[in-house]
Coordinates of C-alpha atoms in Angstrom, one line a residue:
Chain A
M1 CA 0.0 -0.3 0.2
A2 CA 1.1 3.2 -0.8
R3 CA 3.1 5.7 2.3
K4 CA 0.5 8.6 3.5
I5 CA 1.6 11.4 5.0
I6 CA -1.1 12.3 8.2
P7 CA 0.1 15.9 9.4
I8 CA -1.1 16.9 12.4
G9 CA -1.7 20.3 13.9
P10 CA -0.2 23.2 13.3
Y11 CA -1.5 25.0 16.0
H12 CA -4.0 26.8 17.5
P13 CA -3.2 30.7 19.3
L14 CA -4.9 30.3 22.1
Q15 CA -3.1 27.5 23.3
E16 CA 0.4 27.6 24.7
E17 CA 2.9 25.7 22.8
P18 CA 1.7 24.5 18.8
E19 CA 3.2 21.8 17.6
F20 CA 2.6 20.2 14.5
F21 CA 3.6 15.9 13.1
K22 CA 3.7 14.8 10.5
L23 CA 2.5 11.0 11.3
H24 CA 3.7 8.7 7.8
V25 CA 1.3 5.8 7.6
D26 CA 1.5 3.0 6.1
G27 CA -1.6 1.2 5.6
E28 CA -3.2 1.8 9.2
T29 CA 0.2 1.8 10.5
V30 CA 2.4 4.2 11.6
V31 CA 5.6 4.5 10.4
D32 CA 8.0 7.4 10.9
I33 CA 6.4 10.9 12.0
D34 CA 8.1 13.9 11.8
I35 CA 7.5 17.0 14.6
D36 CA 8.0 20.9 14.3
I37 CA 7.3 23.5 16.3
G38 CA 7.5 26.8 16.3
Y39 CA 4.1 28.3 14.6
N40 CA 3.9 31.0 17.4
H41 CA 7.3 31.7 18.9
R42 CA 6.7 35.1 21.0
M43 CA 10.4 35.3 21.4
I44 CA 9.2 35.8 25.2
E45 CA 13.2 35.1 26.5
K46 CA 13.8 38.5 24.0
I47 CA 11.1 40.7 25.7
A48 CA 12.0 39.5 28.9
E49 CA 15.4 41.5 28.2
S50 CA 13.4 44.9 27.3
K51 CA 11.5 44.4 31.4
S52 CA 12.2 44.5 34.6
F53 CA 12.5 41.4 36.9
D54 CA 9.1 41.9 38.4
Q55 CA 7.2 42.8 34.8
V56 CA 9.0 39.5 34.0
T57 CA 7.0 38.1 36.3
F58 CA 3.9 38.4 34.4
L59 CA 4.8 38.3 31.2
V60 CA 6.4 34.4 31.8
E61 CA 3.1 33.6 33.1
R62 CA 1.6 34.3 29.7
I63 CA 3.5 32.0 28.3
C64 CA 1.3 28.5 29.7
G65 CA -2.7 28.9 29.8
I66 CA -2.7 26.4 31.3
C67 CA -0.7 26.5 34.3
S68 CA 0.8 30.0 34.5
T69 CA 2.1 29.2 37.9
S70 CA 4.8 27.1 36.7
H71 CA 7.0 29.7 34.5
P72 CA 6.6 31.9 37.9
F73 CA 7.8 29.8 40.0
A74 CA 10.7 28.6 38.9
Y75 CA 11.4 32.1 37.4
V76 CA 11.4 33.4 40.8
N77 CA 12.9 30.7 42.1
A78 CA 16.2 31.9 39.8
I79 CA 16.0 34.9 40.7
E80 CA 16.0 33.5 44.2
D81 CA 19.0 31.7 43.8
I82 CA 21.2 34.5 42.0
L83 CA 19.9 36.6 45.5
G84 CA 20.1 33.8 47.8
V85 CA 17.8 34.8 50.5
Q86 CA 15.4 33.4 52.1
V87 CA 11.8 33.8 51.6
P88 CA 9.3 34.0 54.7
E89 CA 7.7 31.0 55.2
R90 CA 4.4 32.1 54.7
A91 CA 4.8 32.6 51.2
L92 CA 6.3 29.2 50.3
Y93 CA 3.3 27.4 51.7
I94 CA 1.4 29.9 50.0
R95 CA 3.0 29.3 46.6
T96 CA 2.7 25.3 47.5
V97 CA -1.1 25.9 47.4
I98 CA -1.4 28.1 44.2
A99 CA 0.7 24.9 42.7
E100 CA -0.6 22.2 43.7
L101 CA -4.1 24.0 43.1
E102 CA -2.6 23.7 39.4
R103 CA -1.9 20.6 39.5
I104 CA -5.3 19.5 40.1
H105 CA -7.4 20.9 37.7
S106 CA -4.0 20.7 34.8
H107 CA -4.8 16.7 35.6
L108 CA -8.6 17.0 35.5
L109 CA -8.4 18.4 31.9
W110 CA -5.6 16.3 30.1
L111 CA -8.6 13.3 32.0
G112 CA -11.4 14.5 30.6
L113 CA -9.4 14.8 27.3
A114 CA -8.1 11.6 27.2
G115 CA -11.0 10.6 27.8
H116 CA -13.1 12.1 24.9
F117 CA -10.2 10.7 22.5
L118 CA -10.9 7.8 24.3
G119 CA -14.6 7.7 23.3
Y120 CA -15.8 8.1 27.6
N121 CA -17.9 11.7 27.5
T122 CA -19.1 11.2 29.8
V123 CA -15.4 11.1 31.9
W124 CA -14.5 14.7 29.8
M125 CA -17.6 15.8 31.8
W126 CA -17.4 14.6 35.3
A127 CA -14.1 15.6 35.0
W128 CA -14.0 19.2 33.9
K129 CA -16.8 19.4 36.4
A130 CA -14.5 18.1 39.0
R131 CA -11.8 21.1 38.0
E132 CA -14.7 23.2 37.9
P133 CA -14.2 23.7 42.0
I134 CA -10.7 24.4 41.9
L135 CA -11.2 27.5 39.6
D136 CA -13.5 28.5 42.1
I137 CA -11.4 28.1 44.7
F138 CA -8.5 30.3 42.7
E139 CA -11.2 32.8 42.3
R140 CA -11.7 33.1 45.6
V141 CA -8.0 32.9 46.4
A142 CA -5.8 35.9 43.7
G143 CA -9.8 37.2 42.2
N144 CA -9.1 35.1 39.3
R145 CA -9.8 31.5 37.7
N146 CA -6.2 31.5 35.2
N147 CA -3.4 33.5 35.5
Y148 CA -3.0 33.9 39.5
A149 CA -0.8 37.3 39.8
M150 CA 0.4 36.0 42.9
F151 CA 4.2 35.2 42.7
K152 CA 6.9 37.7 43.5
P153 CA 10.3 38.0 43.7
G154 CA 11.2 37.7 46.8
G155 CA 7.7 36.4 47.9
I156 CA 3.8 36.8 47.0
R157 CA 1.6 39.8 46.0
R158 CA -1.2 38.8 48.4
D159 CA -2.2 36.7 51.3
M160 CA -4.5 33.8 51.9
Y161 CA -6.9 34.7 54.9
E162 CA -7.9 32.5 57.1
E163 CA -11.3 32.2 57.0
D164 CA -11.5 31.1 53.6
F165 CA -9.5 27.3 54.7
P166 CA -12.1 25.7 56.5
W167 CA -14.6 26.4 52.5
I168 CA -11.3 25.4 50.9
K169 CA -11.0 22.4 52.7
K170 CA -14.4 21.5 52.3
T171 CA -14.0 21.7 48.8
L172 CA -11.4 19.3 48.4
K173 CA -12.6 17.4 51.0
S174 CA -16.0 17.0 48.5
L175 CA -13.7 15.9 45.3
I176 CA -12.2 12.5 46.5
P177 CA -15.3 10.9 46.1
V178 CA -15.1 11.9 42.4
F179 CA -11.0 10.7 42.2
N180 CA -12.2 7.4 43.4
M181 CA -14.8 7.0 40.6
F182 CA -12.5 8.3 38.4
K183 CA -10.2 6.0 39.8
G184 CA -12.4 3.0 39.4
A185 CA -13.4 3.8 36.1
V186 CA -9.8 3.5 34.7
M187 CA -9.2 0.1 36.9
D188 CA -11.7 -1.3 36.4
D189 CA -13.0 -0.8 32.6
P190 CA -11.4 -3.3 30.5
V191 CA -12.1 -1.4 27.2
L192 CA -10.7 1.2 28.7
R193 CA -7.3 -1.1 29.9
A194 CA -7.5 -2.5 26.3
R195 CA -6.5 0.8 24.4
T196 CA -4.2 1.8 26.9
E197 CA -2.3 -0.5 28.0
G198 CA 0.9 -1.7 25.8
I199 CA 0.2 1.6 24.1
G200 CA 2.3 3.4 23.3
V201 CA 5.8 2.7 25.7
L202 CA 8.1 4.2 26.7
T203 CA 11.2 2.6 29.1
E204 CA 13.6 4.3 30.9
R205 CA 16.3 4.1 29.5
D206 CA 14.1 6.3 26.5
V207 CA 13.3 8.4 29.5
H208 CA 17.2 8.8 29.8
D209 CA 18.0 9.3 26.4
Y210 CA 15.2 11.6 25.4
A211 CA 15.9 13.7 29.3
L212 CA 11.8 12.7 29.9
V213 CA 10.1 14.6 32.9
G214 CA 6.7 14.9 34.5
P215 CA 4.1 11.8 35.0
T216 CA 5.7 10.8 31.7
A217 CA 8.6 9.6 33.3
R218 CA 7.3 8.7 36.4
A219 CA 4.9 6.1 34.2
S220 CA 8.5 5.0 32.8
G221 CA 9.5 3.7 36.7
S222 CA 11.5 6.9 36.6
V223 CA 11.8 8.4 39.9
I224 CA 12.0 12.2 38.6
D225 CA 10.1 15.5 40.1
I226 CA 11.7 18.7 41.2
R227 CA 9.4 18.8 44.4
K228 CA 11.7 15.7 45.4
I229 CA 14.7 15.9 44.3
N230 CA 15.5 19.8 44.8
P231 CA 12.7 20.3 47.5
Y232 CA 11.8 24.2 47.7
A233 CA 8.3 25.9 48.9
A234 CA 7.0 23.7 51.5
Y235 CA 7.5 20.9 49.4
D236 CA 9.9 19.1 52.2
K237 CA 7.8 20.5 55.4
V238 CA 5.0 18.3 54.5
E239 CA 4.3 15.1 53.9
W240 CA 3.9 13.1 50.7
K241 CA 4.7 10.2 47.6
V242 CA 5.8 10.6 44.6
A243 CA 3.7 8.8 42.3
V244 CA 5.6 6.0 40.0
Q245 CA 4.6 4.0 38.0
N246 CA 6.5 1.0 35.2
G247 CA 4.1 0.4 33.0
G248 CA 5.8 3.5 30.6
D249 CA 2.4 3.4 28.2
V250 CA -0.3 5.3 28.0
F251 CA -2.4 3.8 30.8
A252 CA 0.2 3.9 33.3
K253 CA 0.3 7.5 32.5
L254 CA -3.5 8.0 33.1
I255 CA -3.0 6.1 36.8
V256 CA 0.6 8.2 37.8
R257 CA -1.8 11.3 36.7
V258 CA -5.0 10.3 38.8
L259 CA -2.4 9.0 42.3
E260 CA -1.2 12.7 42.1
L261 CA -4.7 14.3 42.6
Y262 CA -4.7 12.7 45.4
E263 CA -1.7 13.8 46.5
S264 CA -2.1 17.5 46.0
I265 CA -5.1 17.4 47.9
D266 CA -3.5 16.1 50.2
I267 CA -0.4 18.5 50.2
I268 CA -2.9 21.7 50.2
I269 CA -4.5 20.2 53.0
Q270 CA -1.3 20.3 55.3
C271 CA 0.0 23.3 54.1
L272 CA -3.5 24.6 55.4
D273 CA -3.1 23.1 58.8
K274 CA 0.4 24.4 59.2
M275 CA 0.8 27.4 57.6
P276 CA 2.9 29.9 60.0
K277 CA 1.7 33.6 60.4
G278 CA 4.0 36.4 59.5
E279 CA 5.7 38.1 56.4
I280 CA 4.7 37.3 53.0
D281 CA 7.0 39.2 50.8
L282 CA 10.8 40.4 51.7
N283 CA 10.7 43.3 49.5
I284 CA 13.7 43.2 47.3
K285 CA 14.7 46.2 45.7
D286 CA 17.7 44.9 43.5
V287 CA 19.2 42.4 41.6
P288 CA 23.4 41.8 42.1
P289 CA 25.6 40.6 39.1
G290 CA 25.0 36.7 38.8
E291 CA 23.4 34.0 37.6
G292 CA 20.9 31.7 38.5
I293 CA 18.7 28.5 37.7
G294 CA 15.5 28.0 39.1
R295 CA 13.2 24.8 38.7
H296 CA 9.7 23.8 39.8
E297 CA 8.1 20.6 38.8
A298 CA 4.8 21.8 37.0
P299 CA 1.9 19.5 35.8
R300 CA 3.9 18.4 33.1
G301 CA 7.3 18.5 34.3
E302 CA 10.4 20.0 35.5
V303 CA 10.5 23.7 34.6
I304 CA 13.3 24.9 34.4
H305 CA 14.3 29.0 34.0
Y306 CA 18.6 30.3 34.0
V307 CA 18.6 33.9 34.8
M308 CA 21.7 36.3 34.0
S309 CA 21.6 40.1 35.8
D310 CA 24.7 42.5 35.0
G311 CA 23.0 44.2 37.8
T312 CA 20.4 46.8 36.0
N313 CA 17.1 46.2 36.8
R314 CA 16.4 43.9 33.8
P315 CA 17.7 40.4 33.6
A316 CA 20.7 40.1 30.4
R317 CA 19.1 36.5 29.4
H318 CA 16.6 34.8 30.5
K319 CA 16.3 31.1 29.3
V320 CA 12.9 29.3 29.7
R321 CA 12.6 25.7 29.2
A322 CA 9.6 24.0 29.5
P323 CA 8.6 20.4 29.9
S324 CA 6.5 19.9 26.5
Y325 CA 9.8 20.8 25.2
M326 CA 11.9 17.6 26.4
N327 CA 8.4 14.8 26.0
V328 CA 7.4 15.6 23.5
A329 CA 10.1 14.6 20.7
S330 CA 9.7 11.3 22.4
N331 CA 6.6 10.9 20.1
K332 CA 9.0 10.1 17.9
K333 CA 9.8 6.4 19.9
A334 CA 5.9 6.3 21.4
V335 CA 4.0 6.2 18.6
I336 CA 6.1 4.8 15.9
G337 CA 4.8 0.8 15.2
H338 CA 1.3 1.5 16.5
T339 CA -1.8 2.4 14.6
I340 CA -3.1 6.0 13.6
S341 CA -6.1 5.3 16.0
D342 CA -4.0 5.0 18.9
A343 CA -2.2 8.1 17.4
T344 CA -3.9 10.4 19.0
I345 CA -4.2 9.1 22.0
I346 CA -0.2 8.0 22.0
L347 CA 0.3 11.8 20.9
A348 CA -2.0 13.0 24.0
A349 CA -0.1 11.1 26.9
V350 CA 2.6 13.3 27.5
D351 CA -0.1 15.9 28.1
P352 CA 1.0 18.5 25.7
C353 CA -1.2 21.3 24.0
Y354 CA -4.7 19.8 22.2
C355 CA -5.2 22.0 20.1
C356 CA -3.1 20.0 18.0
T357 CA -5.3 16.8 17.9
E358 CA -7.8 18.8 16.7
R359 CA -6.7 19.7 14.1
T360 CA -6.1 17.6 12.8
A361 CA -5.9 16.5 9.2
A362 CA -4.9 13.2 6.5
V363 CA -3.7 14.0 3.1
D364 CA -2.9 11.9 0.5
Y365 CA 1.0 12.0 0.0
K366 CA 1.0 12.6 -3.7
T367 CA -2.6 13.6 -4.3
G368 CA -2.3 16.5 -1.7
K369 CA -5.8 15.6 -1.3
K370 CA -7.6 15.5 1.8
V371 CA -8.3 12.1 3.8
L372 CA -9.3 12.7 6.9
D373 CA -9.7 15.6 9.1
G374 CA -9.5 16.0 12.6
Q375 CA -12.4 15.5 13.5
D376 CA -11.9 11.9 12.3
L377 CA -9.3 11.1 13.6
I378 CA -11.1 11.6 17.4
R379 CA -13.8 9.3 15.6
L380 CA -11.9 6.6 14.4
S381 CA -10.1 6.7 17.9
Q382 CA -13.6 6.7 19.4
E383 CA -15.3 3.8 17.0
K384 CA -11.9 1.9 17.8
T385 CA -13.4 1.7 21.9
E386 CA -16.9 1.0 20.7
K387 CA -15.9 -1.9 18.7
L388 CA -13.9 -3.4 21.6
R389 CA -16.8 -2.6 23.9
R390 CA -18.6 -4.5 22.0
K391 CA -16.6 -7.2 21.7
K392 CA -16.4 -7.6 25.7
T393 CA -20.0 -7.2 26.3
A394 CA -20.8 -9.9 23.3
Chain B
M1 CA 27.4 9.5 44.1
K2 CA 28.1 11.5 46.5
R3 CA 28.7 15.6 46.2
A4 CA 32.4 16.2 46.5
E5 CA 33.3 12.8 44.7
L6 CA 31.3 14.3 41.8
I7 CA 33.6 17.2 41.9
Q8 CA 36.3 15.6 43.0
N9 CA 36.1 13.3 39.6
I10 CA 34.9 16.0 37.0
K11 CA 38.2 18.1 38.3
I12 CA 40.3 15.1 37.2
R13 CA 38.8 14.4 34.1
C14 CA 38.9 17.6 33.0
G15 CA 42.3 18.0 34.1
G16 CA 44.1 21.6 32.8
D17 CA 41.3 22.8 30.5
M18 CA 39.4 23.9 32.9
S19 CA 39.4 27.4 33.0
E20 CA 36.8 28.1 36.3
F21 CA 35.0 26.8 39.3
R22 CA 32.1 28.1 40.7
D23 CA 30.6 26.0 43.4
K24 CA 27.7 28.5 43.8
S25 CA 25.5 27.1 46.2
E26 CA 24.7 23.4 47.8
K27 CA 22.6 22.7 44.6
R28 CA 23.8 24.6 41.7
I29 CA 27.9 24.2 40.4
Y30 CA 29.5 25.6 36.8
V31 CA 32.3 24.4 35.2
T32 CA 33.5 26.2 32.7
V33 CA 35.6 23.9 30.0
K34 CA 37.5 24.4 26.7
K35 CA 34.8 23.4 24.1
E36 CA 37.2 20.2 22.8
I37 CA 36.7 18.8 25.9
L38 CA 32.5 19.2 25.7
P39 CA 31.6 15.8 24.5
K40 CA 34.2 14.3 27.2
I41 CA 32.8 15.6 30.1
A42 CA 29.2 15.1 28.7
A43 CA 29.7 11.9 28.1
Y44 CA 30.8 11.4 31.9
L45 CA 27.8 12.8 33.1
F46 CA 25.4 11.3 31.2
N47 CA 26.4 8.3 30.3
E48 CA 28.4 7.7 34.2
V49 CA 26.9 9.3 36.6
K50 CA 23.5 8.8 34.0
A51 CA 22.6 12.9 34.9
R52 CA 19.6 14.0 33.4
F53 CA 20.5 17.2 30.0
S54 CA 17.9 19.4 31.6
T55 CA 18.3 22.0 28.8
A56 CA 21.7 24.5 27.8
S57 CA 21.7 28.0 27.5
G58 CA 22.4 30.2 25.5
V59 CA 23.9 33.7 26.5
D60 CA 25.4 36.9 24.4
T61 CA 27.9 38.0 26.8
R62 CA 29.1 41.1 23.8
E63 CA 32.6 40.0 23.7
N64 CA 31.8 35.9 23.3
V65 CA 28.9 33.2 22.8
E66 CA 28.4 31.0 26.5
I67 CA 26.7 28.2 25.8
L68 CA 25.8 26.6 28.9
Y69 CA 24.7 23.0 29.5
H70 CA 22.2 22.0 32.0
F71 CA 22.6 18.8 34.0
S72 CA 20.9 17.8 36.8
V73 CA 22.1 15.0 39.0
D74 CA 18.5 13.8 40.2
D75 CA 19.7 11.5 43.4
I76 CA 21.9 14.2 45.4
G77 CA 19.2 17.1 43.9
L78 CA 22.3 19.2 41.8
I79 CA 22.6 21.4 38.8
V80 CA 25.7 20.9 37.3
S81 CA 25.4 23.8 34.3
L82 CA 28.8 23.0 31.7
R83 CA 29.7 26.0 30.1
V84 CA 32.1 26.8 26.7
V85 CA 32.9 30.0 25.8
L86 CA 32.6 30.1 22.0
D87 CA 35.0 32.9 20.3
K88 CA 31.8 35.3 18.3
S89 CA 34.9 34.5 15.4
D90 CA 35.5 31.0 15.5
L91 CA 30.8 29.8 16.5
E92 CA 31.4 26.4 16.2
V93 CA 31.7 23.8 19.0
E94 CA 31.0 20.2 18.6
S95 CA 27.0 18.8 18.7
L96 CA 25.6 16.3 21.4
V97 CA 22.9 15.2 19.3
S98 CA 25.0 11.4 19.2
L99 CA 25.4 11.3 22.8
M100 CA 22.2 12.1 24.1
K101 CA 18.7 12.4 21.7
A102 CA 17.4 14.7 24.2
A103 CA 20.2 18.1 22.7
D104 CA 18.5 18.2 19.5
W105 CA 16.2 20.1 19.8
I106 CA 17.5 23.2 22.0
E107 CA 21.0 22.8 19.7
R108 CA 18.8 24.0 16.5
E109 CA 17.4 26.4 18.9
I110 CA 20.8 27.6 19.9
H111 CA 21.6 27.5 15.9
E112 CA 19.2 29.8 14.8
L113 CA 18.8 32.0 17.9
L114 CA 22.2 32.9 18.1
G115 CA 24.2 31.0 14.7
V116 CA 26.4 29.0 16.5
N117 CA 27.6 25.8 14.6
F118 CA 26.7 22.4 16.6
K119 CA 29.5 20.0 14.5
G120 CA 27.7 16.9 13.6
H121 CA 24.1 18.1 13.8
S122 CA 22.2 16.4 10.5
N123 CA 19.4 18.7 10.9
L124 CA 20.5 22.6 11.2
K125 CA 19.1 24.0 7.9
K126 CA 15.6 23.8 8.4
H127 CA 14.0 26.6 10.9
F128 CA 13.0 25.6 13.9
L129 CA 11.6 28.2 15.9
L130 CA 11.9 31.1 13.3
K131 CA 9.7 32.0 10.5
D132 CA 10.5 29.9 6.8
D133 CA 11.1 33.3 5.0
W134 CA 13.9 34.6 8.3
P135 CA 16.0 36.3 6.6
E136 CA 19.3 34.5 6.7
G137 CA 22.4 35.5 9.1
D138 CA 20.2 37.4 11.7
Y139 CA 19.7 36.2 14.7
P140 CA 17.4 36.9 17.1
L141 CA 19.2 37.0 20.7
R142 CA 22.6 38.6 19.7
R143 CA 23.1 42.0 21.4
D144 CA 26.7 42.8 19.0
K145 CA 24.7 45.6 17.0

């Protein structure tokens, strides 16, 4: 059969990281993949050189639309690394609360979309429904459902109020039964297992070669979690476990994310219980010459920022590396040998932005004629689940 | 591997080709090496220490272009930043892609934004982040104009 090329992407300007995948297929099987990024390159690193250290926090908050606190967190860690200062303890706890709330809503977003791609639209709706209370907490704490603007070098911008804590805890606890339901849906459904087990496997070796991070790495047995490796904020002041699985497939990635939902709730509640009273900001005025590296374990993995200061009020150089930068490249390994109907969920399993898979089209290599579009590919994936479901129940 | 032992091993392997060693803090060290020994030290960190390659930062310091390869030694939470300083008249350094696949994209990025040639990289021609009709020889992160 003639080889065909299926382009997936390139981008949707509202999403975080536009990507373009070109799947080379032989019949149903994916034999090669080209990955192209840079469709919406904003040159944030260059813009950062023209902003003051304080303004850069707002700038990097706009890198990612989903986990908007990930980059400010890594950035303030980098600035504090240059300064070598100790941030007030209350601020550290509040930072942790914000970051973990974000992890919950980001994982729920992923879970919902993964459900949708696999033809489980109920999972999609339930997951996104469960995400709403988290956004309500953000609204109460920061005034915004996203782009919370809570961080600044040396502390945080606004305090949390003790009178909100009981309500926050109650809201979080009410989500546990919902998470139990997700866990049950994932673990006990034979069809969902058939769709995700052994699909898109990445080994520990691949994790090292491609330098993978976050749930993508932890699903392959690698204990890579910056919160444990290089503890910052309040992560060494609370009890929690790193979620690790050994399968390396889509199923393992699902499990890791679901388990992390529980850990995050646990971390937040402990933080609220232990949070000391006191100052929240060091009121830093100047950043001396030097260089600093800041890291944060974002929902998708390690975010790393390198900042060089020359003693002026702006960074001389600011390098940003997001987790998907490493994880997306691993699709080169994960997707090859699988069928087109599995490609959607494999590409989505590293949790990149979904815009790409939404804007898919299959084009005949020779004639340039469109064969399948994004909706068709999702339909293919959903039909496969349906077929399996019927087989199981027959 | 213990921190002190790792530092000792790096120093031994660098020998006289290390121009600066900075023990910035408990979790951060910076090692400036001659570019000739970069592949050797990177291979030591990546293959023997099993350090994770986090990323590389290209910096134009006006006088030179520096590349910092950040390796994360996860079991002790240490970041080793391996720095090479390149003369602007000779912006070339050995590619590390054959050693670690993870260096592929970042080398293409640094090539495109700073004009560094990575010897042995097979895919530097095609545009990575910038648009396809971006003018040849115009490097957005260079500060020499």
